[in-house]
């Protein structure tokens, strides 16, 4: 009986220790998580004065009637192509599909406070690297789900089609391939805007080698990441967290496959559909293909460019002009487990 009581005391003491340890561990995890959530911009960027006020044309168009339409056209002439007569726009404001778009956009975006903050952070980064940059006027619209061009950026104007960001499962997107709709989320708006800016700087020179395509997209992704320093990496490339984890865990084997199959300098256009272009998954022609994320050529290109920038003192502004061979040679990219 004494031994049994001692054993019970021992068990009780152990549970007490474990309980205190679990509290400590929970507190540690909380602090780590809090640090991640409280990630901040560097002082030299955060101090840059940028104030974004989004002009919600989408709500104005949703509430206008035929009597007020002329004033709206006069205020936003660039949104009303003259190819279409006024009768077309009168009919559109009453159109059933347009009314549904208005309702769903208003539901998904009751305010744009978060978007304004994200765009401010993006524009501050751009201003830091490109001092002559002037933040454009930001106008939100509905675009009849023009998902292949969800944002339009000029020197003075940024148009954002909010109906392209209603959530990946939204019924409006039925019939569109899942690998597209996966990113029809509000978290991708600033990524798309950053990419639109980067595309003005990086020329797609039309080289036909697989490595050229990898580096081209790698430069895009690297620059987007540098302009959106608070953004999770999986959002930068448009992956789910699981897809990003898969790419990261298999990086060595992906690279090994590319090298051993002599794909880097191959000019076969099929490599684009296999590893570069939007698709359900990457195509190694192996059993695990269905489990792989798409666009792994872009992912590897991103890692090569990152290694190049880490090993060489190159200002971000100079990266767009660097050619494939220089980046590849000086990166000395050799992923390790």
Short mmCIF file of C-alpha atoms in Angstrom, two decimals:
data_model
loop_
_atom_site.label_atom_id
_atom_site.label_comp_id
_atom_site.label_asym_id
_atom_site.label_seq_id
_atom_site.Cartn_x
_atom_site.Cartn_y
_atom_site.Cartn_z
CA UNK A 1 0.00 0.00 0.00
CA UNK A 2 2.87 2.39 0.87
CA UNK A 3 4.53 1.70 -2.48
CA UNK A 4 1.22 2.36 -4.24
CA UNK A 5 0.77 5.68 -2.43
CA UNK A 6 4.34 6.70 -3.28
CA UNK A 7 3.72 5.82 -6.90
CA UNK A 8 0.56 7.95 -6.91
CA UNK A 9 2.51 10.85 -5.43
CA UNK A 10 5.17 10.40 -8.11
CA UNK A 11 2.54 10.44 -10.86
CA UNK A 12 0.91 13.52 -9.33
CA UNK A 13 4.22 15.34 -9.21
CA UNK A 14 4.96 14.45 -12.81
CA UNK A 15 1.58 15.78 -13.97
CA UNK A 16 2.23 19.02 -12.07
CA UNK A 17 5.62 19.41 -13.78
CA UNK A 18 4.13 18.62 -17.19
CA UNK A 19 1.34 21.09 -16.54
CA UNK A 20 3.81 23.87 -15.75
CA UNK A 21 5.89 22.90 -18.79
CA UNK A 22 2.84 23.00 -21.07
CA UNK A 23 1.97 26.46 -19.76
CA UNK A 24 5.55 27.58 -20.48
CA UNK A 25 5.46 25.99 -23.94
CA UNK A 26 2.10 27.59 -24.68
CA UNK A 27 3.44 30.99 -23.61
CA UNK A 28 6.53 30.50 -25.79
CA UNK A 29 4.42 29.60 -28.82
CA UNK A 30 2.18 32.60 -28.16
CA UNK A 31 5.17 34.93 -28.06
CA UNK A 32 6.61 33.47 -31.26
CA UNK A 33 3.25 33.83 -33.01
CA UNK A 34 2.80 37.36 -31.68
CA UNK A 35 6.23 38.33 -33.02
CA UNK A 36 5.27 37.06 -36.45
CA UNK A 37 1.97 38.93 -36.42
CA UNK A 38 3.68 42.12 -35.24
CA UNK A 39 6.24 42.11 -38.05
CA UNK A 40 6.89 45.71 -39.01
CA UNK A 41 8.37 47.67 -41.87
CA UNK A 42 11.96 48.90 -41.51
CA UNK A 43 12.07 52.45 -40.15
CA UNK A 44 13.49 53.94 -43.35
CA UNK A 45 10.46 52.59 -45.26
CA UNK A 46 7.74 53.12 -42.65
CA UNK A 47 8.67 56.82 -42.39
CA UNK A 48 7.96 57.46 -46.06
CA UNK A 49 4.81 59.56 -46.40
CA UNK A 50 2.22 57.76 -48.52
CA UNK A 51 -1.51 58.11 -47.97
CA UNK A 52 -3.81 55.86 -49.98
CA UNK A 53 -7.47 56.76 -50.33
CA UNK A 54 -9.36 54.25 -52.45
CA UNK A 55 -12.08 55.72 -54.65
CA UNK A 56 -14.97 53.23 -54.71
CA UNK A 57 -16.39 53.62 -58.18
CA UNK A 58 -17.95 50.16 -57.70
CA UNK A 59 -20.33 51.43 -55.01
CA UNK A 60 -21.07 54.62 -56.95
CA UNK A 61 -22.04 52.64 -60.03
CA UNK A 62 -24.11 50.27 -57.89
CA UNK A 63 -26.18 53.14 -56.49
CA UNK A 64 -26.52 55.37 -59.56
CA UNK A 65 -29.78 55.68 -61.47
CA UNK A 66 -30.36 56.73 -65.07
CA UNK A 67 -30.80 60.35 -64.02
CA UNK A 68 -27.39 60.51 -62.34
CA UNK A 69 -25.55 58.45 -64.93
CA UNK A 70 -24.39 61.44 -67.02
CA UNK A 71 -22.66 62.99 -64.02
CA UNK A 72 -20.91 59.70 -63.25
CA UNK A 73 -19.75 59.40 -66.87
CA UNK A 74 -18.42 62.95 -66.73
CA UNK A 75 -16.51 62.15 -63.51
CA UNK A 76 -15.03 58.87 -64.81
CA UNK A 77 -14.87 59.18 -68.60
CA UNK A 78 -12.09 56.58 -68.83
CA UNK A 79 -14.48 53.93 -67.44
CA UNK A 80 -17.15 54.54 -70.07
CA UNK A 81 -15.74 53.79 -73.54
CA UNK A 82 -17.35 55.99 -76.18
CA UNK A 83 -17.82 52.90 -78.36
CA UNK A 84 -20.90 52.24 -76.25
CA UNK A 85 -23.90 54.63 -76.28
CA UNK A 86 -25.48 55.91 -73.06
CA UNK A 87 -28.35 53.45 -73.52
CA UNK A 88 -25.87 50.60 -73.03
CA UNK A 89 -24.85 51.94 -69.61
CA UNK A 90 -28.45 52.62 -68.60
CA UNK A 91 -29.24 48.99 -69.36
CA UNK A 92 -26.12 47.80 -67.52
CA UNK A 93 -26.99 49.46 -64.22
CA UNK A 94 -30.25 47.48 -64.26
CA UNK A 95 -28.75 44.23 -65.59
CA UNK A 96 -29.42 41.20 -63.38
CA UNK A 97 -25.83 39.95 -63.44
CA UNK A 98 -24.48 43.41 -62.69
CA UNK A 99 -26.86 43.71 -59.73
CA UNK A 100 -25.57 40.37 -58.40
CA UNK A 101 -21.99 41.55 -58.82
CA UNK A 102 -22.80 44.73 -56.91
CA UNK A 103 -24.34 42.76 -54.05
CA UNK A 104 -21.52 40.24 -53.73
CA UNK A 105 -18.76 42.85 -53.92
CA UNK A 106 -20.48 44.98 -51.26
CA UNK A 107 -20.78 41.88 -49.07
CA UNK A 108 -17.13 40.85 -49.47
CA UNK A 109 -15.75 44.40 -49.20
CA UNK A 110 -17.86 46.42 -46.75
CA UNK A 111 -14.78 48.60 -46.28
CA UNK A 112 -11.29 48.74 -47.73
CA UNK A 113 -9.29 49.69 -44.64
CA UNK A 114 -7.03 46.63 -44.87
CA UNK A 115 -6.48 47.09 -48.60
CA UNK A 116 -5.57 50.75 -48.12
CA UNK A 117 -2.96 49.80 -45.52
CA UNK A 118 -1.53 47.04 -47.74
CA UNK A 119 -1.28 49.39 -50.71
CA UNK A 120 0.35 52.06 -48.54
CA UNK A 121 3.00 49.56 -47.48
CA UNK A 122 3.56 48.49 -51.07
CA UNK A 123 3.81 52.06 -52.36
CA UNK A 124 6.23 52.97 -49.55
CA UNK A 125 8.51 50.14 -50.63
CA UNK A 126 8.33 51.24 -54.25
CA UNK A 127 9.06 54.85 -53.27
CA UNK A 128 12.07 53.68 -51.23
CA UNK A 129 13.63 51.91 -54.21
CA UNK A 130 12.31 54.30 -56.88
CA UNK A 131 12.22 57.83 -55.37
CA UNK A 132 10.58 59.34 -58.46
CA UNK A 133 7.56 57.07 -58.02
CA UNK A 134 4.25 58.83 -57.42
CA UNK A 135 1.45 56.78 -55.91
CA UNK A 136 -1.37 56.40 -58.44
CA UNK A 137 -5.01 57.21 -57.88
CA UNK A 138 -6.68 53.95 -56.77
CA UNK A 139 -10.16 53.18 -58.10
CA UNK A 140 -12.12 50.00 -57.43
CA UNK A 141 -14.53 48.66 -60.03
CA UNK A 142 -16.46 45.57 -61.07
CA UNK A 143 -15.10 44.00 -64.21
CA UNK A 144 -17.45 41.15 -65.13
CA UNK A 145 -14.84 38.85 -63.52
CA UNK A 146 -12.01 39.77 -65.87
CA UNK A 147 -9.73 37.43 -63.94
CA UNK A 148 -6.87 37.41 -66.43
CA UNK A 149 -6.43 41.15 -65.86
CA UNK A 150 -7.72 41.77 -62.32
CA UNK A 151 -5.71 44.98 -61.89
CA UNK A 152 -4.63 47.64 -64.38
CA UNK A 153 -1.75 49.94 -63.43
CA UNK A 154 -0.63 53.05 -65.27
CA UNK A 155 1.68 55.83 -64.09
CA UNK A 156 -1.21 57.72 -62.53
CA UNK A 157 -4.06 55.23 -62.13
CA UNK A 158 -4.63 51.84 -60.52
CA UNK A 159 -7.88 50.02 -61.31
CA UNK A 160 -8.81 47.03 -59.13
CA UNK A 161 -11.63 44.70 -60.17
CA UNK A 162 -12.96 43.63 -56.78
CA UNK A 163 -15.20 40.98 -58.33
CA UNK A 164 -12.03 38.98 -59.02
CA UNK A 165 -11.35 38.56 -55.29
CA UNK A 166 -14.58 37.24 -53.75
CA UNK A 167 -13.06 33.99 -52.46
CA UNK A 168 -11.89 30.84 -54.23
CA UNK A 169 -15.18 28.98 -53.72
CA UNK A 170 -17.51 31.75 -54.86
CA UNK A 171 -20.28 30.58 -57.23
CA UNK A 172 -19.38 33.32 -59.73
CA UNK A 173 -16.26 31.30 -60.51
CA UNK A 174 -17.97 28.04 -61.34
CA UNK A 175 -16.59 26.76 -64.62
CA UNK A 176 -13.16 28.40 -64.14
CA UNK A 177 -10.34 25.97 -63.44
CA UNK A 178 -9.50 25.52 -59.78
CA UNK A 179 -5.83 26.40 -60.27
CA UNK A 180 -7.01 29.90 -61.22
CA UNK A 181 -9.77 30.35 -58.63
CA UNK A 182 -7.43 29.27 -55.82
CA UNK A 183 -6.07 32.82 -55.87
CA UNK A 184 -9.34 34.72 -56.34
CA UNK A 185 -8.94 36.02 -52.78
CA UNK A 186 -8.48 39.49 -51.30
CA UNK A 187 -5.06 38.42 -49.96
CA UNK A 188 -3.82 38.41 -53.55
CA UNK A 189 -4.74 42.00 -54.44
CA UNK A 190 -1.48 43.63 -53.32
CA UNK A 191 0.48 40.73 -54.87
CA UNK A 192 -1.19 41.39 -58.22
CA UNK A 193 -0.54 45.14 -57.92
CA UNK A 194 3.12 44.56 -57.04
CA UNK A 195 3.44 42.20 -60.01
CA UNK A 196 1.87 44.80 -62.31
CA UNK A 197 4.53 47.29 -61.21
CA UNK A 198 7.37 44.76 -61.58
CA UNK A 199 6.23 43.78 -65.07
CA UNK A 200 6.89 47.36 -66.18
CA UNK A 201 10.55 46.88 -65.20
CA UNK A 202 11.37 43.33 -66.28
CA UNK A 203 11.33 42.66 -69.98
CA UNK A 204 10.35 39.22 -71.21
CA UNK A 205 12.96 38.87 -73.93
CA UNK A 206 11.45 35.80 -75.52
CA UNK A 207 14.44 33.54 -75.01
CA UNK A 208 13.50 29.93 -75.54
CA UNK A 209 15.64 28.11 -73.00
CA UNK A 210 13.87 26.67 -69.96
CA UNK A 211 16.40 28.41 -67.70
CA UNK A 212 15.56 31.80 -69.26
CA UNK A 213 11.90 31.32 -68.34
CA UNK A 214 12.80 30.19 -64.82
CA UNK A 215 15.01 33.23 -64.21
CA UNK A 216 12.49 35.65 -65.73
CA UNK A 217 9.77 34.49 -63.34
CA UNK A 218 12.29 34.18 -60.53
CA UNK A 219 13.16 37.87 -60.90
CA UNK A 220 9.47 38.76 -60.78
CA UNK A 221 8.89 36.77 -57.61
CA UNK A 222 12.01 38.08 -55.92
CA UNK A 223 11.08 41.69 -56.60
CA UNK A 224 7.49 41.16 -55.46
CA UNK A 225 8.82 39.68 -52.21
CA UNK A 226 11.11 42.67 -51.68
CA UNK A 227 8.19 45.06 -52.23
CA UNK A 228 5.85 43.09 -49.95
CA UNK A 229 8.12 42.24 -47.03
CA UNK A 230 5.21 41.50 -44.68
CA UNK A 231 3.57 39.02 -47.07
CA UNK A 232 3.87 35.26 -46.46
CA UNK A 233 6.03 33.53 -49.05
CA UNK A 234 3.27 31.20 -50.20
CA UNK A 235 1.11 34.20 -51.10
CA UNK A 236 3.94 35.73 -53.13
CA UNK A 237 3.92 32.76 -55.53
CA UNK A 238 0.19 32.09 -55.23
CA UNK A 239 0.47 28.73 -53.48
CA UNK A 240 -1.43 27.36 -50.54
CA UNK A 241 0.73 26.85 -47.47
CA UNK A 242 0.73 23.09 -48.15
CA UNK A 243 1.86 23.64 -51.74
CA UNK A 244 4.68 25.90 -50.60
CA UNK A 245 5.74 23.37 -47.98
CA UNK A 246 5.82 20.66 -50.69
CA UNK A 247 8.02 22.78 -52.95
CA UNK A 248 10.36 23.65 -50.09
CA UNK A 249 10.63 20.04 -48.87
CA UNK A 250 11.32 18.71 -52.38
CA UNK A 251 13.54 21.50 -53.68
CA UNK A 252 16.64 19.28 -53.86
CA UNK A 253 14.83 16.57 -55.82
CA UNK A 254 13.18 19.06 -58.19
CA UNK A 255 16.57 20.58 -59.01
CA UNK A 256 18.12 17.14 -59.38
CA UNK A 257 15.38 16.18 -61.84
CA UNK A 258 15.94 19.34 -63.92
CA UNK A 259 19.72 18.80 -64.04
CA UNK A 260 19.78 15.04 -64.60
CA UNK A 261 17.23 15.31 -67.42
CA UNK A 262 19.22 18.17 -68.99
CA UNK A 263 16.24 20.51 -68.99
CA UNK A 264 17.93 23.79 -68.06
CA UNK A 265 19.13 24.67 -71.55
CA UNK A 266 16.40 22.76 -73.36
CA UNK A 267 14.24 24.78 -75.77
CA UNK A 268 11.25 22.40 -75.81
CA UNK A 269 8.14 24.61 -75.47
CA UNK A 270 6.34 21.79 -73.64
CA UNK A 271 8.45 22.59 -70.59
CA UNK A 272 6.42 25.77 -70.17
CA UNK A 273 3.14 23.89 -69.78
CA UNK A 274 4.86 21.35 -67.53
CA UNK A 275 6.63 23.69 -65.10
CA UNK A 276 5.98 27.38 -65.82
CA UNK A 277 2.40 28.12 -66.90
CA UNK A 278 -0.70 27.95 -64.65
CA UNK A 279 -1.84 24.34 -64.32
CA UNK A 280 -3.32 21.92 -61.76
CA UNK A 281 0.13 20.48 -60.97
CA UNK A 282 3.66 20.16 -62.34
CA UNK A 283 4.35 17.36 -64.80
CA UNK A 284 7.39 15.22 -64.06
CA UNK A 285 5.59 12.23 -65.60
CA UNK A 286 6.02 10.43 -62.29
CA UNK A 287 3.59 8.87 -59.82
CA UNK A 288 3.58 11.86 -57.47
CA UNK A 289 2.63 14.45 -60.13
CA UNK A 290 -0.90 14.96 -58.80
CA UNK A 291 0.52 15.85 -55.37
CA UNK A 292 2.91 18.48 -56.70
CA UNK A 293 2.13 22.20 -56.90
CA UNK A 294 2.10 23.85 -60.33
CA UNK A 295 4.71 26.26 -61.71
CA UNK A 296 7.67 24.65 -59.95
CA UNK A 297 9.97 26.10 -62.61
CA UNK A 298 9.04 29.54 -61.29
CA UNK A 299 9.69 28.42 -57.72
CA UNK A 300 13.18 27.15 -58.57
CA UNK A 301 13.90 30.30 -60.57
CA UNK A 302 12.95 32.32 -57.49
CA UNK A 303 15.41 30.35 -55.35
CA UNK A 304 18.20 30.85 -57.90
CA UNK A 305 17.62 34.61 -57.98
CA UNK A 306 17.51 34.75 -54.17
CA UNK A 307 20.84 32.94 -53.99
CA UNK A 308 22.29 35.32 -56.59
CA UNK A 309 21.17 38.39 -54.63
CA UNK A 310 22.51 36.94 -51.38
CA UNK A 311 25.95 36.21 -52.87
CA UNK A 312 26.36 39.47 -54.80
CA UNK A 313 26.05 43.12 -53.83
CA UNK A 314 23.41 44.10 -56.36
CA UNK A 315 20.87 46.90 -55.76
CA UNK A 316 17.31 45.73 -56.36
CA UNK A 317 16.91 48.36 -59.09
CA UNK A 318 19.64 46.66 -61.15
CA UNK A 319 18.17 43.16 -61.00
CA UNK A 320 15.78 43.53 -64.00
CA UNK A 321 18.70 44.15 -66.38
CA UNK A 322 20.79 41.20 -65.23
CA UNK A 323 20.82 38.41 -67.78
CA UNK A 324 20.12 34.76 -67.21
CA UNK A 325 23.67 33.49 -67.61
CA UNK A 326 25.15 35.98 -65.14
CA UNK A 327 22.49 35.21 -62.53
CA UNK A 328 22.85 31.46 -62.97
CA UNK A 329 26.65 31.44 -62.88
CA UNK A 330 27.07 33.81 -59.95
CA UNK A 331 24.26 32.27 -57.91
CA UNK A 332 26.10 28.94 -57.73
CA UNK A 333 22.75 27.50 -56.73
CA UNK A 334 23.10 24.11 -55.02
CA UNK A 335 20.10 23.30 -52.81
CA UNK A 336 20.75 21.00 -49.89
CA UNK A 337 18.48 18.84 -47.76
#
